[in-house]
PDB file of C-alpha atoms in Angstrom:
ATOM      1  CA  UNK A 111      11.884 -28.807  59.919  1.00 47.00           C
ATOM      2  CA  UNK A 112      12.197 -25.362  61.511  1.00 50.00           C
ATOM      3  CA  UNK A 113       9.335 -22.904  61.051  1.00 52.00           C
ATOM      4  CA  UNK A 114      11.235 -20.012  59.581  1.00 48.00           C
ATOM      5  CA  UNK A 115       8.168 -17.748  59.398  1.00 48.00           C
ATOM      6  CA  UNK A 116       7.614 -18.021  63.130  1.00 49.00           C
ATOM      7  CA  UNK A 117      11.193 -17.022  63.750  1.00 49.00           C
ATOM      8  CA  UNK A 118      11.038 -14.035  61.395  1.00 51.00           C
ATOM      9  CA  UNK A 119      13.884 -15.392  59.298  1.00 48.00           C
ATOM     10  CA  UNK A 120      14.717 -13.573  56.119  1.00 49.00           C
ATOM     11  CA  UNK A 121      15.790 -15.355  52.962  1.00 49.00           C
ATOM     12  CA  UNK A 122      17.519 -13.880  49.968  1.00 47.00           C
ATOM     13  CA  UNK A 123      16.451 -14.704  46.474  1.00 50.00           C
ATOM     14  CA  UNK A 124      18.652 -14.743  43.439  1.00 51.00           C
ATOM     15  CA  UNK A 125      18.508 -10.960  42.942  1.00 52.00           C
ATOM     16  CA  UNK A 126      19.996 -10.514  46.396  1.00 53.00           C
ATOM     17  CA  UNK A 127      16.862  -8.757  47.643  1.00 52.00           C
ATOM     18  CA  UNK A 128      15.715  -9.903  51.045  1.00 50.00           C
ATOM     19  CA  UNK A 129      12.626 -12.049  50.972  1.00 49.00           C
ATOM     20  CA  UNK A 130      10.661 -11.480  54.150  1.00 49.00           C
ATOM     21  CA  UNK A 131       8.625 -14.316  55.417  1.00 50.00           C
ATOM     22  CA  UNK A 132       5.552 -13.205  57.300  1.00 49.00           C
ATOM     23  CA  UNK A 133       5.889 -13.933  60.972  1.00 58.00           C
ATOM     24  CA  UNK A 134       3.165 -13.521  63.619  1.00 64.00           C
ATOM     25  CA  UNK A 135       4.610 -10.092  64.506  1.00 69.00           C
ATOM     26  CA  UNK A 136       4.479  -9.065  60.882  1.00 74.00           C
ATOM     27  CA  UNK A 137       1.003 -10.532  60.558  1.00 75.00           C
ATOM     28  CA  UNK A 138      -0.114  -8.491  63.577  1.00 80.00           C
ATOM     29  CA  UNK A 139       1.470  -5.416  62.010  1.00 81.00           C
ATOM     30  CA  UNK A 140      -0.327  -6.013  58.723  1.00 82.00           C
ATOM     31  CA  UNK A 141      -3.567  -6.702  60.573  1.00 91.00           C
ATOM     32  CA  UNK A 142      -3.196  -3.460  62.549  1.00 91.00           C
ATOM     33  CA  UNK A 143      -2.474  -1.587  59.347  1.00 93.00           C
ATOM     34  CA  UNK A 144      -5.584  -3.068  57.719  1.00 94.00           C
ATOM     35  CA  UNK A 145      -7.655  -2.187  60.781  1.00 94.00           C
ATOM     36  CA  UNK A 146      -6.271   1.353  60.698  1.00 96.00           C
ATOM     37  CA  UNK A 147      -7.050   1.620  57.007  1.00 96.00           C
ATOM     38  CA  UNK A 148     -10.581   0.363  57.562  1.00 96.00           C
ATOM     39  CA  UNK A 149     -10.999   2.682  60.528  1.00 97.00           C
ATOM     40  CA  UNK A 150      -9.696   5.641  58.522  1.00 98.00           C
ATOM     41  CA  UNK A 151     -12.067   4.848  55.665  1.00 98.00           C
ATOM     42  CA  UNK A 152     -14.982   4.630  58.090  1.00 98.00           C
ATOM     43  CA  UNK A 153     -13.958   7.917  59.699  1.00 98.00           C
ATOM     44  CA  UNK A 154     -13.724   9.533  56.273  1.00 98.00           C
ATOM     45  CA  UNK A 155     -17.146   8.153  55.347  1.00 98.00           C
ATOM     46  CA  UNK A 156     -18.666   9.502  58.571  1.00 98.00           C
ATOM     47  CA  UNK A 157     -16.941  12.831  57.956  1.00 98.00           C
ATOM     48  CA  UNK A 158     -18.448  13.017  54.458  1.00 98.00           C
ATOM     49  CA  UNK A 159     -21.895  12.211  55.898  1.00 98.00           C
ATOM     50  CA  UNK A 160     -21.501  14.960  58.537  1.00 98.00           C
ATOM     51  CA  UNK A 161     -20.299  17.417  55.909  1.00 99.00           C
ATOM     52  CA  UNK A 162     -23.247  16.580  53.640  1.00 98.00           C
ATOM     53  CA  UNK A 163     -25.714  17.041  56.500  1.00 99.00           C
ATOM     54  CA  UNK A 164     -24.056  20.310  57.474  1.00 99.00           C
ATOM     55  CA  UNK A 165     -24.330  21.532  53.870  1.00 99.00           C
ATOM     56  CA  UNK A 166     -28.003  20.518  53.746  1.00 99.00           C
ATOM     57  CA  UNK A 167     -28.606  22.411  57.003  1.00 99.00           C
ATOM     58  CA  UNK A 168     -26.842  25.479  55.622  1.00 99.00           C
ATOM     59  CA  UNK A 169     -28.872  25.328  52.404  1.00 98.00           C
ATOM     60  CA  UNK A 170     -32.035  25.103  54.523  1.00 98.00           C
ATOM     61  CA  UNK A 171     -30.945  28.113  56.562  1.00 99.00           C
ATOM     62  CA  UNK A 172     -30.194  30.088  53.425  1.00 99.00           C
ATOM     63  CA  UNK A 173     -33.645  29.259  52.067  1.00 98.00           C
ATOM     64  CA  UNK A 174     -35.297  30.297  55.338  1.00 98.00           C
ATOM     65  CA  UNK A 175     -33.279  33.527  55.536  1.00 99.00           C
ATOM     66  CA  UNK A 176     -34.117  34.415  51.923  1.00 98.00           C
ATOM     67  CA  UNK A 177     -37.800  33.896  52.703  1.00 98.00           C
ATOM     68  CA  UNK A 178     -37.572  36.011  55.874  1.00 98.00           C
ATOM     69  CA  UNK A 179     -35.701  38.685  53.940  1.00 99.00           C
ATOM     70  CA  UNK A 180     -38.498  38.856  51.331  1.00 98.00           C
ATOM     71  CA  UNK A 181     -41.117  39.218  54.089  1.00 98.00           C
ATOM     72  CA  UNK A 182     -39.077  41.949  55.769  1.00 99.00           C
ATOM     73  CA  UNK A 183     -38.664  43.778  52.456  1.00 98.00           C
ATOM     74  CA  UNK A 184     -42.440  43.678  51.904  1.00 98.00           C
ATOM     75  CA  UNK A 185     -43.062  44.901  55.483  1.00 98.00           C
ATOM     76  CA  UNK A 186     -40.518  47.684  55.008  1.00 99.00           C
ATOM     77  CA  UNK A 187     -42.190  48.776  51.780  1.00 98.00           C
ATOM     78  CA  UNK A 188     -45.638  48.798  53.426  1.00 98.00           C
ATOM     79  CA  UNK A 189     -44.307  50.650  56.486  1.00 98.00           C
ATOM     80  CA  UNK A 190     -42.550  53.200  54.289  1.00 99.00           C
ATOM     81  CA  UNK A 191     -45.791  53.819  52.337  1.00 99.00           C
ATOM     82  CA  UNK A 192     -47.719  54.261  55.594  1.00 99.00           C
ATOM     83  CA  UNK A 193     -45.059  56.655  56.871  1.00 99.00           C
ATOM     84  CA  UNK A 194     -45.207  58.766  53.704  1.00 98.00           C
ATOM     85  CA  UNK A 195     -49.031  58.902  53.912  1.00 99.00           C
ATOM     86  CA  UNK A 196     -48.961  59.809  57.613  1.00 99.00           C
ATOM     87  CA  UNK A 197     -46.319  62.461  56.972  1.00 98.00           C
ATOM     88  CA  UNK A 198     -48.525  63.938  54.245  1.00 98.00           C
ATOM     89  CA  UNK A 199     -51.593  63.802  56.510  1.00 99.00           C
ATOM     90  CA  UNK A 200     -49.555  65.440  59.271  1.00 99.00           C
ATOM     91  CA  UNK A 201     -48.586  68.318  56.961  1.00 98.00           C
ATOM     92  CA  UNK A 202     -52.246  68.830  56.043  1.00 99.00           C
ATOM     93  CA  UNK A 203     -53.246  68.822  59.717  1.00 99.00           C
ATOM     94  CA  UNK A 204     -50.512  71.318  60.568  1.00 99.00           C
ATOM     95  CA  UNK A 205     -51.736  73.603  57.785  1.00 98.00           C
ATOM     96  CA  UNK A 206     -55.322  73.291  59.048  1.00 99.00           C
ATOM     97  CA  UNK A 207     -54.153  74.015  62.611  1.00 98.00           C
ATOM     98  CA  UNK A 208     -52.329  77.132  61.463  1.00 98.00           C
ATOM     99  CA  UNK A 209     -55.408  78.279  59.529  1.00 98.00           C
ATOM    100  CA  UNK A 210     -57.756  77.629  62.449  1.00 98.00           C
ATOM    101  CA  UNK A 211     -55.359  79.281  64.911  1.00 98.00           C
ATOM    102  CA  UNK A 212     -55.235  82.377  62.714  1.00 98.00           C
ATOM    103  CA  UNK A 213     -59.055  82.375  62.399  1.00 97.00           C
ATOM    104  CA  UNK A 214     -59.419  81.972  66.174  1.00 97.00           C
ATOM    105  CA  UNK A 215     -57.033  84.847  66.839  1.00 96.00           C
ATOM    106  CA  UNK A 216     -58.961  87.032  64.381  1.00 95.00           C
ATOM    107  CA  UNK A 217     -62.286  86.155  66.019  1.00 95.00           C
ATOM    108  CA  UNK A 218     -60.753  86.746  69.436  1.00 92.00           C
ATOM    109  CA  UNK A 219     -59.603  90.226  68.353  1.00 92.00           C
ATOM    110  CA  UNK A 220     -63.082  90.984  67.004  1.00 91.00           C
ATOM    111  CA  UNK A 221     -64.615  89.732  70.245  1.00 89.00           C
ATOM    112  CA  UNK A 222     -62.253  91.821  72.350  1.00 86.00           C
ATOM    113  CA  UNK A 223     -63.058  94.890  70.243  1.00 81.00           C
ATOM    114  CA  UNK A 224     -66.780  94.209  70.529  1.00 79.00           C
ATOM    115  CA  UNK A 225     -66.499  93.789  74.297  1.00 78.00           C
ATOM    116  CA  UNK A 226     -64.603  97.079  74.491  1.00 73.00           C
ATOM    117  CA  UNK A 227     -67.335  98.868  72.532  1.00 72.00           C
ATOM    118  CA  UNK A 228     -70.011  97.224  74.654  1.00 74.00           C
ATOM    119  CA  UNK A 229     -68.310  98.285  77.864  1.00 73.00           C
ATOM    120  CA  UNK A 230     -68.154 101.870  76.559  1.00 67.00           C
ATOM    121  CA  UNK A 231     -71.857 101.750  75.694  1.00 63.00           C
ATOM    122  CA  UNK A 232     -72.668 100.279  79.094  1.00 63.00           C
ATOM    123  CA  UNK A 233     -70.634 103.027  80.775  1.00 60.00           C
ATOM    124  CA  UNK A 234     -72.466 105.706  78.798  1.00 62.00           C
ATOM    125  CA  UNK A 235     -75.851 104.146  79.662  1.00 62.00           C
ATOM    126  CA  UNK A 236     -74.967 104.183  83.327  1.00 62.00           C
ATOM    127  CA  UNK A 237     -73.835 107.747  83.029  1.00 57.00           C
ATOM    128  CA  UNK A 238     -77.154 108.778  81.449  1.00 56.00           C
ATOM    129  CA  UNK A 239     -79.089 106.914  84.059  1.00 60.00           C
ATOM    130  CA  UNK A 240     -77.230 108.668  86.857  1.00 54.00           C
ATOM    131  CA  UNK A 241     -78.471 112.096  85.695  1.00 53.00           C
TER     132      UNK A 241
END
């Protein structure tokens, strides 16, 4: 008896549709297709695992960035408060400087006037002594 499957012979059934007998070539083709399917499924599984890990990493980064953002907001608030206080202190110091500068100038004018009077008195004393 002839092995029709090994020869790749096709038979027709009653409905005139070809009935393909599986030959070694066809078996190899089916086996390759199954291997491809298995390989594709494995690739898809690995891809899902990578995607899941990537999402977990992104969620971790978001959490870390939110935490850093809160710290930065607190630092900004503290720095702003310090700036406002220093600005206020600076205005007070400028006002004190202006007041002290004015007082110094007034005292300097008085001193200059006093020195002028004293030099006149000294001149008159010398004039009296010369006679």
